[in-house]
Amino acid sequence: MNIAVQSAQLGSVDADAIVVNLFQGTSEPAGATGAVDQALSGAISRLIATGDFTGKPNQTAVLYPSPDQQLKAPRVIVVGLGKRDDFTLDKVRQASAAAARRARDLGIKRLATIVHGAGTGSIDPSRAAQAVAEGTVLGLYRFDELKSRSTSAGGADEEDSTKKEIEQLIVVELEQAKLAEIEEGVKRGRHLAESQNFARTLVTRPGNLLPPVALAEETQKMADQVGLQFEALDSNQMERLGMGALLGVAAGSDQPARFIILEHNPPGSEGQQPVVLCGKGITFDTGGISLKPGEGMWQMKDDMGGGAAVIGALRSLALLGAPQRTVGLIPAVENMPSGKAIRPGDVLRAMDGQTIEIISTDAEGRLVLADALAYGQRYEPRAMLDVATLTGGVVTALGHGAAGVMANDPDVVERLKRAADATGERVWELPLWDDEYKRAIRSDIADMKNSVGRAASAIGGGMLLKQFAKQVPWAHVDIAGMAWTETDSPYKPKGATGYGVRLLAEYAAGYAG
């Protein structure tokens, strides 16, 4: 989809539909919506007066101007912003997505919109424009690369609906003084949202089509396109480095493991300490010998959601030309049961020499990330983050509303919280106190064990990873409840969410000041 910024009166724009908005409780439309209402001879006001449109969040209505009403577009889409006191950047994303999806359903090709929130919403124009672009691009995402149009199980109606795509979004602003800010915001929002959609696609692809080697190949193609430095270590190279924890997980699979390294080294960053982002890349997780229940196992292709988030974040940082040097490390393996697989009771030695007793082979994510964090130490990083669909325990604690964060440094947590406020990707801190929780990972025969059982299971995973972060400012982000959704909301269609791409990009870029 092409996105353009145009300085004009909204009603004069040549498009198949224009989008305006209303806050909940508004009785008299103002601003651009008021101007369009006037051109419609009060049609929006009458819609409000009848009670058919209240302005509640993401509500939409479509009006059809008559030829004599001085609007170029044949349709007007009105979208609700909710209560003015509750208005946020995320409401802009939601409203933009709701309007775009309604437009697509109508078969619209060219859609023009005002910048929601940049007027009476009192949001910075650049941030508001970014949110409009993000909401539109994210809301229109769908994964259909594996569907045959001629044999779709949904029949002719579904076949036709998949052909409907918006080809151009025109972001309209009358005030010339705001244009540069809006253009910059649209550019930023588009790159971030398209990178999140890239991550969504990686997560959605089945395990047979995206094993570790294929994930590395897709990442290399992307890196070449956007200017990232790429390297992928094979099993022999990992063995020479002593990555026994990662290779222990990989041992049960016939699919070769890869350790993917991405570097964003912008001009002038040669002397910078990098921010290192580690993403769990389990391309399919059966649980290994500690086999998962069969019900729902199909979804375990999403166990590389953390790795996909890191890949997407690096993509966006490169496209945006972010000045902060950033490194992405993605240990990509498949966790399978076989005669070669690790067993409960085995002991693995990680790259830094620490030993881990295996209690459950289904607690494998922390094993591959242990070696990633150990490898990350060589960069002498300013900060490290690991991102993973690590535990069901964090879903028990937080549901699907936020990712759990555990850290050894309060500054890292505060930076993550600020990034989450900006992107709408919520995080919530969980404790990681040594005197309370370190004893839970003690092993009688090794330096630590990889599972603490049901109680505080999410914290147990974070505590193990803390041992590999050592003195580097670090946080662990458990996204198990956020990587996939079974519900459909405006900019989060059912399926892979790509959660973390914008969060990590915002977080890493923040170190540049």
Short mmCIF file of C-alpha atoms in Angstrom, two decimals:
data_model
loop_
_atom_site.label_atom_id
_atom_site.label_comp_id
_atom_site.label_asym_id
_atom_site.label_seq_id
_atom_site.Cartn_x
_atom_site.Cartn_y
_atom_site.Cartn_z
CA MET A 1 0.00 0.00 0.00
CA ASN A 2 1.26 3.44 -0.97
CA ILE A 3 0.98 6.16 1.70
CA ALA A 4 1.08 9.83 0.69
CA VAL A 5 0.74 13.10 2.61
CA GLN A 6 -1.24 15.90 1.00
CA SER A 7 -1.96 19.48 1.98
CA ALA A 8 -5.60 20.15 1.14
CA GLN A 9 -9.13 20.52 2.37
CA LEU A 10 -10.29 16.96 3.05
CA GLY A 11 -13.43 17.44 0.98
CA SER A 12 -11.42 18.36 -2.11
CA VAL A 13 -9.29 15.21 -2.13
CA ASP A 14 -9.81 12.78 -4.98
CA ALA A 15 -10.42 9.47 -3.17
CA ASP A 16 -12.97 6.65 -2.96
CA ALA A 17 -13.68 7.60 0.66
CA ILE A 18 -12.63 10.14 3.26
CA VAL A 19 -12.36 9.50 7.00
CA VAL A 20 -13.37 11.90 9.76
CA ASN A 21 -13.86 11.31 13.48
CA LEU A 22 -15.96 12.12 16.52
CA PHE A 23 -15.35 11.97 20.24
CA GLN A 24 -17.99 10.23 22.32
CA GLY A 25 -20.54 12.72 23.61
CA THR A 26 -19.94 15.27 20.85
CA SER A 27 -23.15 17.00 19.79
CA GLU A 28 -21.76 19.49 17.27
CA PRO A 29 -18.89 18.35 15.01
CA ALA A 30 -15.95 20.75 14.77
CA GLY A 31 -12.72 21.06 12.79
CA ALA A 32 -12.40 18.91 9.67
CA THR A 33 -15.38 16.80 10.75
CA GLY A 34 -17.44 19.96 11.13
CA ALA A 35 -16.44 21.14 7.66
CA VAL A 36 -17.44 17.80 6.14
CA ASP A 37 -20.70 17.86 8.12
CA GLN A 38 -21.46 21.28 6.68
CA ALA A 39 -20.73 20.01 3.16
CA LEU A 40 -23.11 17.10 3.88
CA SER A 41 -25.86 19.54 4.90
CA GLY A 42 -25.67 18.39 8.52
CA ALA A 43 -25.81 14.62 7.85
CA ILE A 44 -23.25 13.85 10.59
CA SER A 45 -25.14 16.02 13.09
CA ARG A 46 -28.36 14.19 12.25
CA LEU A 47 -26.56 10.85 12.72
CA ILE A 48 -25.60 11.99 16.22
CA ALA A 49 -29.05 13.34 17.02
CA THR A 50 -30.77 10.07 16.15
CA GLY A 51 -28.41 8.17 18.47
CA ASP A 52 -27.27 5.95 15.62
CA PHE A 53 -23.70 7.13 16.09
CA THR A 54 -22.34 7.85 19.57
CA GLY A 55 -18.61 8.10 18.92
CA LYS A 56 -17.75 5.10 21.06
CA PRO A 57 -14.27 3.67 20.34
CA ASN A 58 -13.87 2.29 16.81
CA GLN A 59 -17.55 2.62 15.90
CA THR A 60 -17.94 3.38 12.19
CA ALA A 61 -20.65 4.75 9.97
CA VAL A 62 -20.70 5.36 6.22
CA LEU A 63 -22.43 8.32 4.58
CA TYR A 64 -22.99 8.87 0.86
CA PRO A 65 -22.86 12.49 -0.34
CA SER A 66 -25.19 13.58 -3.09
CA PRO A 67 -23.56 15.02 -6.26
CA ASP A 68 -24.43 18.59 -5.25
CA GLN A 69 -22.77 18.45 -1.81
CA GLN A 70 -19.30 19.60 -2.88
CA LEU A 71 -17.34 16.56 -1.77
CA LYS A 72 -15.17 14.77 -4.30
CA ALA A 73 -15.28 11.42 -2.51
CA PRO A 74 -18.43 9.32 -2.95
CA ARG A 75 -18.26 8.04 0.66
CA VAL A 76 -17.58 9.50 4.09
CA ILE A 77 -16.51 7.16 6.88
CA VAL A 78 -17.03 8.46 10.40
CA VAL A 79 -15.04 6.69 13.14
CA GLY A 80 -15.48 6.99 16.91
CA LEU A 81 -12.57 8.02 19.14
CA GLY A 82 -14.21 7.24 22.48
CA LYS A 83 -14.23 9.61 25.46
CA ARG A 84 -12.01 12.65 25.19
CA ASP A 85 -10.58 12.10 28.68
CA ASP A 86 -9.52 8.55 27.74
CA PHE A 87 -7.92 9.52 24.44
CA THR A 88 -4.40 8.17 23.81
CA LEU A 89 -2.06 7.38 20.93
CA ASP A 90 -3.34 3.84 21.00
CA LYS A 91 -6.88 5.10 20.41
CA VAL A 92 -5.51 6.73 17.23
CA ARG A 93 -4.09 3.38 16.09
CA GLN A 94 -7.37 1.65 16.83
CA ALA A 95 -9.55 4.23 15.08
CA SER A 96 -7.28 4.28 12.01
CA ALA A 97 -7.40 0.49 11.78
CA ALA A 98 -11.18 0.35 12.28
CA ALA A 99 -11.77 2.89 9.50
CA ALA A 100 -9.31 1.19 7.14
CA ARG A 101 -10.85 -2.24 7.65
CA ARG A 102 -14.34 -0.84 7.03
CA ALA A 103 -13.04 0.81 3.87
CA ARG A 104 -11.47 -2.43 2.66
CA ASP A 105 -14.73 -4.28 3.23
CA LEU A 106 -16.38 -1.72 0.95
CA GLY A 107 -13.84 -2.43 -1.79
CA ILE A 108 -12.24 1.02 -1.54
CA LYS A 109 -8.89 1.48 -3.31
CA ARG A 110 -8.00 5.10 -2.42
CA LEU A 111 -8.66 6.19 1.16
CA ALA A 112 -8.05 9.70 2.51
CA THR A 113 -7.97 10.48 6.23
CA ILE A 114 -7.34 13.30 8.63
CA VAL A 115 -4.69 12.84 11.33
CA HIS A 116 -6.75 11.69 14.29
CA GLY A 117 -5.72 13.46 17.47
CA ALA A 118 -3.53 16.15 15.92
CA GLY A 119 -6.27 18.77 16.28
CA THR A 120 -8.67 18.82 19.23
CA GLY A 121 -7.01 15.65 20.55
CA SER A 122 -3.91 17.75 21.39
CA ILE A 123 -1.44 15.02 20.39
CA ASP A 124 1.90 15.93 18.82
CA PRO A 125 1.27 15.89 15.03
CA SER A 126 4.26 13.65 14.26
CA ARG A 127 3.27 11.06 16.87
CA ALA A 128 -0.36 11.19 15.78
CA ALA A 129 0.57 10.71 12.12
CA GLN A 130 2.83 7.81 13.08
CA ALA A 131 -0.07 6.18 14.93
CA VAL A 132 -2.38 6.66 11.92
CA ALA A 133 0.12 4.89 9.65
CA GLU A 134 0.76 2.15 12.22
CA GLY A 135 -2.92 1.47 12.83
CA THR A 136 -3.77 1.37 9.13
CA VAL A 137 -0.90 -0.91 8.07
CA LEU A 138 -1.28 -3.21 11.08
CA GLY A 139 -5.06 -3.36 10.80
CA LEU A 140 -5.04 -4.36 7.15
CA TYR A 141 -2.57 -7.23 7.66
CA ARG A 142 -3.64 -10.74 6.76
CA PHE A 143 -1.68 -13.91 6.05
CA ASP A 144 -2.91 -15.52 2.88
CA GLU A 145 0.28 -16.61 1.11
CA LEU A 146 -0.64 -20.28 1.50
CA LYS A 147 -4.25 -20.01 0.31
CA SER A 148 -5.27 -21.11 -3.15
CA ARG A 149 -7.81 -18.61 -4.43
CA SER A 150 -9.51 -21.25 -6.57
CA THR A 151 -9.93 -23.82 -3.79
CA SER A 152 -10.68 -21.65 -0.76
CA ALA A 153 -12.84 -23.60 1.70
CA GLY A 154 -14.88 -20.49 2.37
CA GLY A 155 -16.40 -20.46 -1.09
CA ALA A 156 -16.91 -17.65 -3.57
CA ASP A 157 -17.64 -14.89 -1.01
CA GLU A 158 -14.38 -15.52 0.84
CA GLU A 159 -12.49 -15.72 -2.41
CA ASP A 160 -13.79 -12.32 -3.45
CA SER A 161 -13.07 -10.72 -0.06
CA THR A 162 -9.42 -11.71 -0.16
CA LYS A 163 -9.02 -9.72 -3.37
CA LYS A 164 -10.09 -6.48 -1.70
CA GLU A 165 -7.08 -4.34 -0.84
CA ILE A 166 -6.59 -0.63 -0.22
CA GLU A 167 -3.95 0.54 -2.67
CA GLN A 168 -3.34 4.06 -1.38
CA LEU A 169 -3.76 5.93 1.91
CA ILE A 170 -3.73 9.72 1.64
CA VAL A 171 -3.02 11.51 4.92
CA VAL A 172 -4.50 14.99 4.66
CA GLU A 173 -3.44 18.10 6.60
CA LEU A 174 -4.54 21.64 5.78
CA GLU A 175 -1.91 23.49 7.83
CA GLN A 176 1.35 23.77 5.90
CA ALA A 177 3.31 24.27 9.13
CA LYS A 178 2.49 20.72 10.24
CA LEU A 179 3.32 18.95 6.98
CA ALA A 180 6.99 18.15 7.66
CA GLU A 181 6.16 16.67 11.07
CA ILE A 182 3.33 14.62 9.64
CA GLU A 183 5.44 13.31 6.76
CA GLU A 184 8.15 12.22 9.21
CA GLY A 185 5.55 10.55 11.46
CA VAL A 186 3.95 8.69 8.56
CA LYS A 187 7.35 7.43 7.38
CA ARG A 188 8.26 6.22 10.86
CA GLY A 189 4.88 4.58 11.43
CA ARG A 190 4.96 2.79 8.09
CA HIS A 191 8.42 1.32 8.65
CA LEU A 192 7.56 0.17 12.16
CA ALA A 193 4.22 -1.37 11.16
CA GLU A 194 5.61 -3.10 8.08
CA SER A 195 8.41 -4.53 10.23
CA GLN A 196 5.83 -5.79 12.71
CA ASN A 197 3.92 -7.39 9.84
CA PHE A 198 7.17 -9.00 8.68
CA ALA A 199 7.49 -10.55 12.14
CA ARG A 200 3.84 -11.66 12.04
CA THR A 201 4.48 -13.50 8.80
CA LEU A 202 7.52 -15.28 10.20
CA VAL A 203 5.56 -16.42 13.26
CA THR A 204 2.57 -17.57 11.20
CA ARG A 205 4.52 -19.69 8.74
CA PRO A 206 4.29 -23.38 9.68
CA GLY A 207 7.24 -25.17 11.22
CA ASN A 208 7.77 -27.31 8.14
CA LEU A 209 8.22 -24.19 6.00
CA LEU A 210 10.29 -22.19 8.46
CA PRO A 211 12.78 -24.44 10.30
CA PRO A 212 15.94 -22.76 11.67
CA VAL A 213 17.85 -22.73 8.36
CA ALA A 214 14.90 -21.19 6.50
CA LEU A 215 14.48 -18.58 9.26
CA ALA A 216 18.14 -17.65 8.83
CA GLU A 217 17.72 -17.44 5.05
CA GLU A 218 14.66 -15.19 5.32
CA THR A 219 16.51 -12.99 7.80
CA GLN A 220 19.51 -12.72 5.49
CA LYS A 221 17.30 -11.64 2.57
CA MET A 222 15.77 -8.93 4.72
CA ALA A 223 19.17 -7.83 6.06
CA ASP A 224 20.53 -7.45 2.54
CA GLN A 225 17.51 -5.33 1.57
CA VAL A 226 17.72 -2.87 4.47
CA GLY A 227 21.46 -2.75 5.11
CA LEU A 228 21.93 -4.84 8.25
CA GLN A 229 25.06 -6.88 8.87
CA PHE A 230 24.15 -10.59 8.95
CA GLU A 231 25.85 -13.76 10.10
CA ALA A 232 24.51 -17.22 10.97
CA LEU A 233 26.63 -19.67 12.95
CA ASP A 234 26.18 -23.37 12.20
CA SER A 235 26.40 -26.24 14.66
CA ASN A 236 30.15 -26.73 14.21
CA GLN A 237 30.83 -23.06 14.94
CA MET A 238 28.54 -23.17 17.98
CA GLU A 239 30.26 -26.29 19.24
CA ARG A 240 33.66 -24.58 19.02
CA LEU A 241 32.22 -21.69 21.05
CA GLY A 242 30.98 -24.12 23.70
CA MET A 243 27.24 -23.41 23.25
CA GLY A 244 26.26 -26.65 24.96
CA ALA A 245 22.90 -25.42 26.23
CA LEU A 246 21.67 -24.40 22.79
CA LEU A 247 23.06 -27.49 21.08
CA GLY A 248 21.52 -29.69 23.77
CA VAL A 249 18.06 -28.44 22.79
CA ALA A 250 18.85 -28.84 19.08
CA ALA A 251 20.09 -32.43 19.51
CA GLY A 252 16.65 -34.03 19.25
CA SER A 253 15.83 -32.58 15.84
CA ASP A 254 16.93 -33.49 12.33
CA GLN A 255 16.76 -29.78 11.49
CA PRO A 256 20.15 -28.05 11.88
CA ALA A 257 20.32 -25.18 14.35
CA ARG A 258 21.42 -21.66 13.48
CA PHE A 259 22.61 -18.78 15.67
CA ILE A 260 21.53 -15.65 13.83
CA ILE A 261 23.45 -12.41 14.37
CA LEU A 262 22.13 -9.07 13.08
CA GLU A 263 23.97 -5.80 13.54
CA HIS A 264 22.74 -2.27 12.96
CA ASN A 265 25.90 -0.16 12.80
CA PRO A 266 24.86 3.34 11.73
CA PRO A 267 27.49 5.86 10.58
CA GLY A 268 29.32 7.40 13.52
CA SER A 269 28.48 4.56 15.93
CA GLU A 270 31.88 2.86 15.79
CA GLY A 271 32.76 3.75 19.38
CA GLN A 272 29.29 3.13 20.82
CA GLN A 273 28.48 0.42 23.29
CA PRO A 274 25.62 -1.44 21.59
CA VAL A 275 22.23 -2.40 22.89
CA VAL A 276 21.96 -6.20 22.52
CA LEU A 277 18.54 -7.79 21.91
CA CYS A 278 18.25 -11.58 22.24
CA GLY A 279 15.14 -13.32 20.88
CA LYS A 280 14.09 -16.91 21.50
CA GLY A 281 13.86 -18.66 18.12
CA ILE A 282 12.31 -22.07 18.75
CA THR A 283 10.79 -22.63 15.31
CA PHE A 284 8.65 -25.48 16.66
CA ASP A 285 8.37 -26.71 20.22
CA THR A 286 7.00 -30.16 20.99
CA GLY A 287 8.39 -30.00 24.52
CA GLY A 288 10.99 -32.64 23.65
CA ILE A 289 11.02 -35.75 25.86
CA SER A 290 8.80 -33.80 28.30
CA LEU A 291 6.19 -33.86 25.54
CA LYS A 292 3.44 -31.24 25.50
CA PRO A 293 -0.23 -32.29 25.30
CA GLY A 294 -1.40 -32.73 21.72
CA GLU A 295 -4.23 -30.22 22.07
CA GLY A 296 -3.02 -26.84 20.94
CA MET A 297 0.44 -28.05 19.96
CA TRP A 298 -0.12 -26.77 16.41
CA GLN A 299 0.34 -23.25 17.77
CA MET A 300 3.89 -23.99 18.94
CA LYS A 301 5.15 -22.58 15.66
CA ASP A 302 4.82 -19.26 17.52
CA ASP A 303 7.61 -20.19 19.95
CA MET A 304 9.97 -18.10 17.86
CA GLY A 305 7.87 -14.98 18.50
CA GLY A 306 10.67 -13.40 20.51
CA GLY A 307 13.18 -14.03 17.74
CA ALA A 308 10.77 -12.61 15.16
CA ALA A 309 10.29 -9.50 17.31
CA VAL A 310 14.06 -8.92 17.44
CA ILE A 311 14.36 -9.45 13.68
CA GLY A 312 11.52 -7.00 13.04
CA ALA A 313 12.96 -4.44 15.45
CA LEU A 314 16.37 -4.53 13.74
CA ARG A 315 14.64 -4.15 10.37
CA SER A 316 12.84 -1.02 11.51
CA LEU A 317 15.94 0.50 13.16
CA ALA A 318 17.82 0.11 9.87
CA LEU A 319 15.03 1.63 7.79
CA LEU A 320 14.64 4.53 10.21
CA GLY A 321 18.37 5.18 10.34
CA ALA A 322 18.33 5.07 14.15
CA PRO A 323 21.67 6.37 15.49
CA GLN A 324 22.03 3.76 18.26
CA ARG A 325 24.20 0.74 17.47
CA THR A 326 22.08 -2.36 18.07
CA VAL A 327 22.79 -6.09 17.89
CA GLY A 328 20.18 -8.83 17.51
CA LEU A 329 20.96 -12.41 18.56
CA ILE A 330 18.48 -15.16 17.65
CA PRO A 331 19.23 -18.76 18.68
CA ALA A 332 17.11 -20.71 16.18
CA VAL A 333 16.45 -24.39 16.94
CA GLU A 334 13.66 -26.95 16.87
CA ASN A 335 12.76 -28.81 20.10
CA MET A 336 11.86 -32.41 19.20
CA PRO A 337 11.75 -35.82 20.94
CA SER A 338 14.03 -38.50 19.54
CA GLY A 339 16.72 -40.96 20.53
CA LYS A 340 19.21 -38.10 20.33
CA ALA A 341 17.20 -35.68 22.46
CA ILE A 342 18.28 -34.49 25.90
CA ARG A 343 16.53 -36.16 28.85
CA PRO A 344 15.32 -34.93 32.23
CA GLY A 345 18.27 -35.37 34.56
CA ASP A 346 20.90 -34.51 31.94
CA VAL A 347 23.34 -31.67 32.60
CA LEU A 348 24.36 -29.14 29.94
CA ARG A 349 27.30 -26.74 30.01
CA ALA A 350 26.62 -23.27 28.60
CA MET A 351 29.07 -21.13 26.67
CA ASP A 352 30.29 -19.30 29.78
CA GLY A 353 30.97 -22.58 31.61
CA GLN A 354 27.94 -22.61 33.89
CA THR A 355 26.12 -25.94 34.15
CA ILE A 356 22.36 -26.52 34.03
CA GLU A 357 20.52 -29.62 35.21
CA ILE A 358 17.56 -30.47 32.99
CA ILE A 359 14.39 -30.99 35.01
CA SER A 360 12.06 -30.48 32.05
CA THR A 361 13.04 -30.52 28.39
CA ASP A 362 10.02 -28.27 27.82
CA ALA A 363 11.87 -25.46 29.65
CA GLU A 364 14.12 -25.11 26.62
CA GLY A 365 13.82 -21.42 25.82
CA ARG A 366 15.94 -20.37 28.76
CA LEU A 367 18.62 -22.83 27.64
CA VAL A 368 19.06 -21.32 24.19
CA LEU A 369 18.84 -17.80 25.59
CA ALA A 370 21.49 -18.62 28.21
CA ASP A 371 24.00 -19.12 25.41
CA ALA A 372 22.72 -16.04 23.58
CA LEU A 373 23.23 -13.88 26.67
CA ALA A 374 26.67 -15.41 27.22
CA TYR A 375 27.57 -14.64 23.59
CA GLY A 376 26.22 -11.11 23.99
CA GLN A 377 28.83 -10.35 26.65
CA ARG A 378 31.52 -10.10 23.95
CA TYR A 379 30.00 -6.85 22.71
CA GLU A 380 30.47 -5.17 26.13
CA PRO A 381 26.90 -3.93 25.73
CA ARG A 382 25.35 -0.87 27.26
CA ALA A 383 22.31 -3.01 28.01
CA MET A 384 20.90 -6.41 27.10
CA LEU A 385 17.33 -7.56 26.69
CA ASP A 386 15.97 -11.02 26.02
CA VAL A 387 12.50 -11.55 24.61
CA ALA A 388 10.76 -14.91 24.67
CA THR A 389 7.52 -16.84 24.70
CA LEU A 390 8.98 -18.44 27.80
CA THR A 391 6.33 -19.61 30.27
CA GLY A 392 2.68 -20.44 30.70
CA GLY A 393 3.17 -19.02 34.20
CA VAL A 394 3.28 -15.45 32.91
CA VAL A 395 -0.05 -16.03 31.17
CA THR A 396 -1.50 -17.26 34.46
CA ALA A 397 -0.21 -14.11 36.16
CA LEU A 398 -0.99 -11.45 33.54
CA GLY A 399 -3.30 -13.06 31.00
CA HIS A 400 -3.06 -11.55 27.55
CA GLY A 401 -2.89 -7.93 28.65
CA ALA A 402 0.82 -7.42 29.19
CA ALA A 403 4.25 -9.01 28.93
CA GLY A 404 6.06 -9.82 32.14
CA VAL A 405 9.35 -8.00 32.76
CA MET A 406 12.10 -9.09 35.16
CA ALA A 407 15.37 -7.18 35.43
CA ASN A 408 18.59 -6.57 37.32
CA ASP A 409 18.52 -2.82 36.71
CA PRO A 410 15.68 -0.33 37.38
CA ASP A 411 16.79 2.01 34.57
CA VAL A 412 16.22 -0.74 31.99
CA VAL A 413 12.71 -1.27 33.35
CA GLU A 414 11.90 2.45 33.26
CA ARG A 415 13.11 2.70 29.67
CA LEU A 416 10.94 -0.28 28.74
CA LYS A 417 7.92 1.27 30.43
CA ARG A 418 8.40 4.53 28.56
CA ALA A 419 8.71 2.62 25.30
CA ALA A 420 5.55 0.66 26.12
CA ASP A 421 3.63 3.88 26.80
CA ALA A 422 4.62 5.13 23.36
CA THR A 423 3.84 1.95 21.44
CA GLY A 424 0.81 0.61 23.33
CA GLU A 425 2.59 -2.71 23.94
CA ARG A 426 2.10 -3.08 27.67
CA VAL A 427 4.63 -4.51 30.12
CA TRP A 428 4.40 -5.27 33.84
CA GLU A 429 7.32 -5.80 36.18
CA LEU A 430 7.59 -8.96 38.26
CA PRO A 431 10.05 -9.28 41.18
CA LEU A 432 13.39 -11.00 40.79
CA TRP A 433 14.75 -10.95 44.34
CA ASP A 434 17.78 -13.18 44.91
CA ASP A 435 16.95 -13.91 48.55
CA GLU A 436 13.47 -15.13 47.64
CA TYR A 437 13.84 -16.78 44.25
CA LYS A 438 17.45 -17.78 43.60
CA ARG A 439 17.19 -20.75 45.92
CA ALA A 440 14.42 -22.13 43.69
CA ILE A 441 16.84 -22.77 40.81
CA ARG A 442 19.51 -24.45 42.96
CA SER A 443 20.56 -27.88 41.79
CA ASP A 444 22.19 -30.62 43.86
CA ILE A 445 24.51 -31.63 41.02
CA ALA A 446 24.93 -28.54 38.78
CA ASP A 447 25.13 -24.77 39.06
CA MET A 448 21.39 -24.47 38.55
CA LYS A 449 18.33 -26.33 37.29
CA ASN A 450 16.13 -25.28 34.43
CA SER A 451 12.69 -25.62 36.00
CA VAL A 452 11.27 -24.62 39.38
CA GLY A 453 7.87 -26.28 38.99
CA ARG A 454 4.51 -24.53 39.00
CA ALA A 455 5.01 -21.93 41.76
CA ALA A 456 6.53 -18.67 40.41
CA SER A 457 7.44 -20.48 37.20
CA ALA A 458 7.78 -17.27 35.17
CA ILE A 459 10.14 -15.81 37.77
CA GLY A 460 12.13 -19.05 37.84
CA GLY A 461 12.82 -18.66 34.13
CA GLY A 462 13.87 -15.06 34.62
CA MET A 463 16.12 -15.97 37.56
CA LEU A 464 18.01 -18.54 35.48
CA LEU A 465 18.57 -16.00 32.70
CA LYS A 466 19.75 -13.43 35.23
CA GLN A 467 22.77 -15.66 35.94
CA PHE A 468 23.92 -15.21 32.34
CA ALA A 469 23.35 -11.45 32.17
CA LYS A 470 25.96 -11.05 34.91
CA GLN A 471 26.77 -7.36 35.54
CA VAL A 472 25.30 -6.00 32.30
CA PRO A 473 22.09 -3.95 32.77
CA TRP A 474 19.49 -6.44 31.57
CA ALA A 475 15.82 -7.32 31.42
CA HIS A 476 13.89 -10.43 30.46
CA VAL A 477 10.57 -9.89 28.65
CA ASP A 478 8.22 -12.88 28.74
CA ILE A 479 5.76 -12.46 25.86
CA ALA A 480 4.04 -15.86 26.11
CA GLY A 481 0.64 -14.23 26.53
CA MET A 482 1.17 -11.61 23.84
CA ALA A 483 2.62 -13.35 20.76
CA TRP A 484 -0.69 -14.82 19.54
CA THR A 485 -4.31 -13.76 19.86
CA GLU A 486 -7.51 -15.71 19.37
CA THR A 487 -9.59 -12.53 19.34
CA ASP A 488 -9.91 -9.92 16.60
CA SER A 489 -9.43 -6.23 17.40
CA PRO A 490 -8.86 -3.25 15.10
CA TYR A 491 -5.09 -3.42 14.58
CA LYS A 492 -4.57 -6.88 16.02
CA PRO A 493 -6.22 -9.38 13.67
CA LYS A 494 -6.57 -12.94 14.97
CA GLY A 495 -3.29 -14.85 14.87
CA ALA A 496 0.33 -13.77 15.28
CA THR A 497 0.58 -10.29 16.76
CA GLY A 498 4.20 -9.36 16.11
CA TYR A 499 4.23 -8.02 19.67
CA GLY A 500 7.53 -6.47 20.64
CA VAL A 501 8.78 -5.11 17.32
CA ARG A 502 7.78 -1.51 17.97
CA LEU A 503 8.51 -1.84 21.70
CA LEU A 504 12.09 -3.04 21.13
CA ALA A 505 12.75 -0.46 18.41
CA GLU A 506 11.50 2.36 20.62
CA TYR A 507 13.50 1.03 23.56
CA ALA A 508 16.76 0.62 21.65
CA ALA A 509 16.48 3.97 19.86
CA GLY A 510 15.97 5.65 23.24
CA TYR A 511 19.60 5.05 24.16
CA ALA A 512 20.62 7.53 21.47
CA GLY A 513 19.04 10.29 23.58
#
